[in-house]
């Protein structure tokens, strides 16, 4: 997608997650018709995400993804993803690491644009959109 900027900062390890992240972000933004956007994706460990979860949500446990919407038209915001949680959940759900990472990226993007899952209806809508994007990105269960 033209004029899209995906900034990936990896504080976790020296692996390259760029291909999966770029594929999912591009598919999501095209599907959601969100052109010319910028997003920051920060990869961390459980300890780092737990500290952020405590600081910003007063929840003292590691989570998989934290979303900080920017509010700027061109910048979706920051997504913090725990690579450790991603690996744990990949095993729990029995699918690939790439599928779980893609899910967390899409989930975070949807939160940046106002989607939530506080009610059953919201969760169903969010799940439907997530699955549609992941299918288009060829990241199957």
PDB file of N, CA, C and O in Angstrom, residues 61-105:
ATOM      1  N   UNK A  61      -0.585  -8.434  35.426  1.00  0.00           N
ATOM      2  CA  UNK A  61      -0.293  -9.704  34.770  1.00  0.00           C
ATOM      3  C   UNK A  61       0.096  -9.409  33.316  1.00  0.00           C
ATOM      4  O   UNK A  61      -0.283  -8.379  32.761  1.00  0.00           O
ATOM      5  N   UNK A  62       0.839 -10.321  32.715  1.00  0.00           N
ATOM      6  CA  UNK A  62       1.188 -10.118  31.308  1.00  0.00           C
ATOM      7  C   UNK A  62      -0.021 -10.382  30.413  1.00  0.00           C
ATOM      8  O   UNK A  62      -0.804 -11.294  30.682  1.00  0.00           O
ATOM      9  N   UNK A  63      -0.180  -9.581  29.397  1.00  0.00           N
ATOM     10  CA  UNK A  63      -1.242  -9.765  28.416  1.00  0.00           C
ATOM     11  C   UNK A  63      -0.598  -9.982  27.058  1.00  0.00           C
ATOM     12  O   UNK A  63       0.627  -9.883  26.931  1.00  0.00           O
ATOM     13  N   UNK A  64      -1.384 -10.266  26.045  1.00  0.00           N
ATOM     14  CA  UNK A  64      -0.792 -10.544  24.738  1.00  0.00           C
ATOM     15  C   UNK A  64      -0.543  -9.292  23.906  1.00  0.00           C
ATOM     16  O   UNK A  64       0.492  -9.152  23.274  1.00  0.00           O
ATOM     17  N   UNK A  65      -1.489  -8.368  23.909  1.00  0.00           N
ATOM     18  CA  UNK A  65      -1.339  -7.145  23.117  1.00  0.00           C
ATOM     19  C   UNK A  65      -1.945  -5.975  23.878  1.00  0.00           C
ATOM     20  O   UNK A  65      -2.997  -6.103  24.504  1.00  0.00           O
ATOM     21  N   UNK A  66      -1.254  -4.865  23.843  1.00  0.00           N
ATOM     22  CA  UNK A  66      -1.768  -3.605  24.384  1.00  0.00           C
ATOM     23  C   UNK A  66      -1.796  -2.593  23.249  1.00  0.00           C
ATOM     24  O   UNK A  66      -0.829  -2.479  22.488  1.00  0.00           O
ATOM     25  N   UNK A  67      -2.877  -1.865  23.166  1.00  0.00           N
ATOM     26  CA  UNK A  67      -3.074  -0.915  22.081  1.00  0.00           C
ATOM     27  C   UNK A  67      -3.172   0.495  22.645  1.00  0.00           C
ATOM     28  O   UNK A  67      -3.912   0.741  23.591  1.00  0.00           O
ATOM     29  N   UNK A  68      -2.411   1.387  22.022  1.00  0.00           N
ATOM     30  CA  UNK A  68      -2.438   2.791  22.402  1.00  0.00           C
ATOM     31  C   UNK A  68      -2.762   3.603  21.151  1.00  0.00           C
ATOM     32  O   UNK A  68      -1.861   3.972  20.389  1.00  0.00           O
ATOM     33  N   UNK A  69      -4.066   3.874  20.917  1.00  0.00           N
ATOM     34  CA  UNK A  69      -4.444   4.647  19.737  1.00  0.00           C
ATOM     35  C   UNK A  69      -3.827   6.039  19.775  1.00  0.00           C
ATOM     36  O   UNK A  69      -3.710   6.640  20.840  1.00  0.00           O
ATOM     37  N   UNK A  70      -3.451   6.536  18.612  1.00  0.00           N
ATOM     38  CA  UNK A  70      -2.816   7.849  18.523  1.00  0.00           C
ATOM     39  C   UNK A  70      -3.846   8.968  18.477  1.00  0.00           C
ATOM     40  O   UNK A  70      -3.633  10.037  19.016  1.00  0.00           O
ATOM     41  N   UNK A  71      -4.959   8.736  17.785  1.00  0.00           N
ATOM     42  CA  UNK A  71      -5.959   9.777  17.644  1.00  0.00           C
ATOM     43  C   UNK A  71      -5.681  10.690  16.464  1.00  0.00           C
ATOM     44  O   UNK A  71      -6.480  11.542  16.116  1.00  0.00           O
ATOM     45  N   UNK A  72      -4.525  10.521  15.828  1.00  0.00           N
ATOM     46  CA  UNK A  72      -4.147  11.299  14.663  1.00  0.00           C
ATOM     47  C   UNK A  72      -4.684  10.584  13.430  1.00  0.00           C
ATOM     48  O   UNK A  72      -4.602   9.367  13.328  1.00  0.00           O
ATOM     49  N   UNK A  73      -5.180  11.315  12.479  1.00  0.00           N
ATOM     50  CA  UNK A  73      -5.780  10.717  11.280  1.00  0.00           C
ATOM     51  C   UNK A  73      -4.822   9.773  10.562  1.00  0.00           C
ATOM     52  O   UNK A  73      -5.223   8.722  10.087  1.00  0.00           O
ATOM     53  N   UNK A  74      -3.554  10.141  10.492  1.00  0.00           N
ATOM     54  CA  UNK A  74      -2.597   9.342   9.734  1.00  0.00           C
ATOM     55  C   UNK A  74      -1.855   8.304  10.555  1.00  0.00           C
ATOM     56  O   UNK A  74      -1.152   7.469  10.004  1.00  0.00           O
ATOM     57  N   UNK A  75      -1.951   8.355  11.869  1.00  0.00           N
ATOM     58  CA  UNK A  75      -1.212   7.417  12.710  1.00  0.00           C
ATOM     59  C   UNK A  75      -2.196   6.619  13.557  1.00  0.00           C
ATOM     60  O   UNK A  75      -2.904   7.175  14.385  1.00  0.00           O
ATOM     61  N   UNK A  76      -2.222   5.305  13.324  1.00  0.00           N
ATOM     62  CA  UNK A  76      -3.126   4.461  14.103  1.00  0.00           C
ATOM     63  C   UNK A  76      -2.719   4.398  15.566  1.00  0.00           C
ATOM     64  O   UNK A  76      -3.564   4.317  16.442  1.00  0.00           O
ATOM     65  N   UNK A  77      -1.411   4.408  15.837  1.00  0.00           N
ATOM     66  CA  UNK A  77      -0.947   4.352  17.213  1.00  0.00           C
ATOM     67  C   UNK A  77       0.111   3.298  17.404  1.00  0.00           C
ATOM     68  O   UNK A  77       0.810   2.911  16.465  1.00  0.00           O
ATOM     69  N   UNK A  78       0.225   2.829  18.650  1.00  0.00           N
ATOM     70  CA  UNK A  78       1.252   1.870  19.039  1.00  0.00           C
ATOM     71  C   UNK A  78       0.611   0.566  19.490  1.00  0.00           C
ATOM     72  O   UNK A  78      -0.336   0.580  20.277  1.00  0.00           O
ATOM     73  N   UNK A  79       1.156  -0.556  19.002  1.00  0.00           N
ATOM     74  CA  UNK A  79       0.749  -1.875  19.464  1.00  0.00           C
ATOM     75  C   UNK A  79       1.944  -2.512  20.142  1.00  0.00           C
ATOM     76  O   UNK A  79       3.007  -2.637  19.538  1.00  0.00           O
ATOM     77  N   UNK A  80       1.787  -2.897  21.383  1.00  0.00           N
ATOM     78  CA  UNK A  80       2.811  -3.658  22.101  1.00  0.00           C
ATOM     79  C   UNK A  80       2.361  -5.102  22.109  1.00  0.00           C
ATOM     80  O   UNK A  80       1.250  -5.403  22.551  1.00  0.00           O
ATOM     81  N   UNK A  81       3.206  -5.995  21.610  1.00  0.00           N
ATOM     82  CA  UNK A  81       2.867  -7.409  21.531  1.00  0.00           C
ATOM     83  C   UNK A  81       3.915  -8.209  22.281  1.00  0.00           C
ATOM     84  O   UNK A  81       5.120  -8.045  22.049  1.00  0.00           O
ATOM     85  N   UNK A  82       3.454  -9.069  23.190  1.00  0.00           N
ATOM     86  CA  UNK A  82       4.360  -9.962  23.901  1.00  0.00           C
ATOM     87  C   UNK A  82       4.618 -11.184  23.032  1.00  0.00           C
ATOM     88  O   UNK A  82       3.706 -11.987  22.788  1.00  0.00           O
ATOM     89  N   UNK A  83       5.854 -11.340  22.588  1.00  0.00           N
ATOM     90  CA  UNK A  83       6.233 -12.504  21.789  1.00  0.00           C
ATOM     91  C   UNK A  83       6.145 -13.775  22.637  1.00  0.00           C
ATOM     92  O   UNK A  83       5.753 -14.835  22.137  1.00  0.00           O
ATOM     93  N   UNK A  84       6.446 -13.670  23.928  1.00  0.00           N
ATOM     94  CA  UNK A  84       6.310 -14.839  24.807  1.00  0.00           C
ATOM     95  C   UNK A  84       4.854 -15.298  24.885  1.00  0.00           C
ATOM     96  O   UNK A  84       4.557 -16.495  24.821  1.00  0.00           O
ATOM     97  N   UNK A  85       3.923 -14.358  25.050  1.00  0.00           N
ATOM     98  CA  UNK A  85       2.500 -14.695  25.108  1.00  0.00           C
ATOM     99  C   UNK A  85       2.039 -15.263  23.778  1.00  0.00           C
ATOM    100  O   UNK A  85       1.236 -16.197  23.724  1.00  0.00           O
ATOM    101  N   UNK A  86       2.544 -14.702  22.701  1.00  0.00           N
ATOM    102  CA  UNK A  86       2.209 -15.178  21.369  1.00  0.00           C
ATOM    103  C   UNK A  86       2.577 -16.656  21.229  1.00  0.00           C
ATOM    104  O   UNK A  86       1.777 -17.456  20.748  1.00  0.00           O
ATOM    105  N   UNK A  87       3.760 -17.015  21.683  1.00  0.00           N
ATOM    106  CA  UNK A  87       4.206 -18.410  21.624  1.00  0.00           C
ATOM    107  C   UNK A  87       3.351 -19.293  22.528  1.00  0.00           C
ATOM    108  O   UNK A  87       2.951 -20.393  22.137  1.00  0.00           O
ATOM    109  N   UNK A  88       3.038 -18.830  23.740  1.00  0.00           N
ATOM    110  CA  UNK A  88       2.199 -19.598  24.664  1.00  0.00           C
ATOM    111  C   UNK A  88       0.829 -19.871  24.045  1.00  0.00           C
ATOM    112  O   UNK A  88       0.312 -20.989  24.111  1.00  0.00           O
ATOM    113  N   UNK A  89       0.226 -18.848  23.456  1.00  0.00           N
ATOM    114  CA  UNK A  89      -1.119 -18.975  22.891  1.00  0.00           C
ATOM    115  C   UNK A  89      -1.112 -19.804  21.612  1.00  0.00           C
ATOM    116  O   UNK A  89      -2.067 -20.527  21.332  1.00  0.00           O
ATOM    117  N   UNK A  90      -0.037 -19.744  20.849  1.00  0.00           N
ATOM    118  CA  UNK A  90       0.093 -20.569  19.654  1.00  0.00           C
ATOM    119  C   UNK A  90      -0.015 -22.042  20.046  1.00  0.00           C
ATOM    120  O   UNK A  90      -0.721 -22.821  19.414  1.00  0.00           O
ATOM    121  N   UNK A  91       0.674 -22.408  21.103  1.00  0.00           N
ATOM    122  CA  UNK A  91       0.641 -23.790  21.587  1.00  0.00           C
ATOM    123  C   UNK A  91      -0.749 -24.130  22.119  1.00  0.00           C
ATOM    124  O   UNK A  91      -1.321 -25.173  21.792  1.00  0.00           O
ATOM    125  N   UNK A  92      -1.309 -23.228  22.914  1.00  0.00           N
ATOM    126  CA  UNK A  92      -2.636 -23.454  23.507  1.00  0.00           C
ATOM    127  C   UNK A  92      -3.708 -23.658  22.442  1.00  0.00           C
ATOM    128  O   UNK A  92      -4.574 -24.533  22.572  1.00  0.00           O
ATOM    129  N   UNK A  93      -3.674 -22.853  21.370  1.00  0.00           N
ATOM    130  CA  UNK A  93      -4.709 -22.912  20.340  1.00  0.00           C
ATOM    131  C   UNK A  93      -4.373 -23.865  19.201  1.00  0.00           C
ATOM    132  O   UNK A  93      -5.203 -24.103  18.328  1.00  0.00           O
ATOM    133  N   UNK A  94      -3.134 -24.374  19.177  1.00  0.00           N
ATOM    134  CA  UNK A  94      -2.763 -25.377  18.193  1.00  0.00           C
ATOM    135  C   UNK A  94      -2.610 -24.879  16.769  1.00  0.00           C
ATOM    136  O   UNK A  94      -2.913 -25.597  15.827  1.00  0.00           O
ATOM    137  N   UNK A  95      -2.175 -23.638  16.600  1.00  0.00           N
ATOM    138  CA  UNK A  95      -1.902 -23.160  15.251  1.00  0.00           C
ATOM    139  C   UNK A  95      -0.497 -22.559  15.183  1.00  0.00           C
ATOM    140  O   UNK A  95       0.236 -22.575  16.161  1.00  0.00           O
ATOM    141  N   UNK A  96      -0.140 -22.032  14.041  1.00  0.00           N
ATOM    142  CA  UNK A  96       1.224 -21.546  13.841  1.00  0.00           C
ATOM    143  C   UNK A  96       1.495 -20.254  14.611  1.00  0.00           C
ATOM    144  O   UNK A  96       0.571 -19.505  14.951  1.00  0.00           O
ATOM    145  N   UNK A  97       2.771 -20.019  14.832  1.00  0.00           N
ATOM    146  CA  UNK A  97       3.194 -18.768  15.467  1.00  0.00           C
ATOM    147  C   UNK A  97       2.764 -17.579  14.609  1.00  0.00           C
ATOM    148  O   UNK A  97       2.292 -16.565  15.124  1.00  0.00           O
ATOM    149  N   UNK A  98       2.927 -17.703  13.290  1.00  0.00           N
ATOM    150  CA  UNK A  98       2.570 -16.618  12.374  1.00  0.00           C
ATOM    151  C   UNK A  98       1.084 -16.293  12.470  1.00  0.00           C
ATOM    152  O   UNK A  98       0.694 -15.137  12.438  1.00  0.00           O
ATOM    153  N   UNK A  99       0.245 -17.323  12.605  1.00  0.00           N
ATOM    154  CA  UNK A  99      -1.209 -17.114  12.731  1.00  0.00           C
ATOM    155  C   UNK A  99      -1.524 -16.347  14.011  1.00  0.00           C
ATOM    156  O   UNK A  99      -2.315 -15.420  14.020  1.00  0.00           O
ATOM    157  N   UNK A 100      -0.868 -16.725  15.101  1.00  0.00           N
ATOM    158  CA  UNK A 100      -1.125 -16.042  16.375  1.00  0.00           C
ATOM    159  C   UNK A 100      -0.612 -14.608  16.331  1.00  0.00           C
ATOM    160  O   UNK A 100      -1.290 -13.687  16.782  1.00  0.00           O
ATOM    161  N   UNK A 101       0.573 -14.407  15.789  1.00  0.00           N
ATOM    162  CA  UNK A 101       1.105 -13.047  15.663  1.00  0.00           C
ATOM    163  C   UNK A 101       0.187 -12.208  14.783  1.00  0.00           C
ATOM    164  O   UNK A 101      -0.135 -11.064  15.124  1.00  0.00           O
ATOM    165  N   UNK A 102      -0.258 -12.777  13.674  1.00  0.00           N
ATOM    166  CA  UNK A 102      -1.191 -12.060  12.796  1.00  0.00           C
ATOM    167  C   UNK A 102      -2.469 -11.695  13.506  1.00  0.00           C
ATOM    168  O   UNK A 102      -2.973 -10.572  13.376  1.00  0.00           O
ATOM    169  N   UNK A 103      -3.002 -12.626  14.280  1.00  0.00           N
ATOM    170  CA  UNK A 103      -4.219 -12.359  15.045  1.00  0.00           C
ATOM    171  C   UNK A 103      -4.007 -11.179  15.997  1.00  0.00           C
ATOM    172  O   UNK A 103      -4.845 -10.279  16.087  1.00  0.00           O
ATOM    173  N   UNK A 104      -2.892 -11.183  16.714  1.00  0.00           N
ATOM    174  CA  UNK A 104      -2.634 -10.110  17.688  1.00  0.00           C
ATOM    175  C   UNK A 104      -2.479  -8.758  16.998  1.00  0.00           C
ATOM    176  O   UNK A 104      -2.957  -7.739  17.504  1.00  0.00           O
ATOM    177  N   UNK A 105      -1.851  -8.747  15.836  1.00  0.00           N
ATOM    178  CA  UNK A 105      -1.700  -7.498  15.077  1.00  0.00           C
ATOM    179  C   UNK A 105      -3.072  -6.983  14.633  1.00  0.00           C
ATOM    180  O   UNK A 105      -3.402  -5.809  14.835  1.00  0.00           O
TER     181      UNK A 105
END
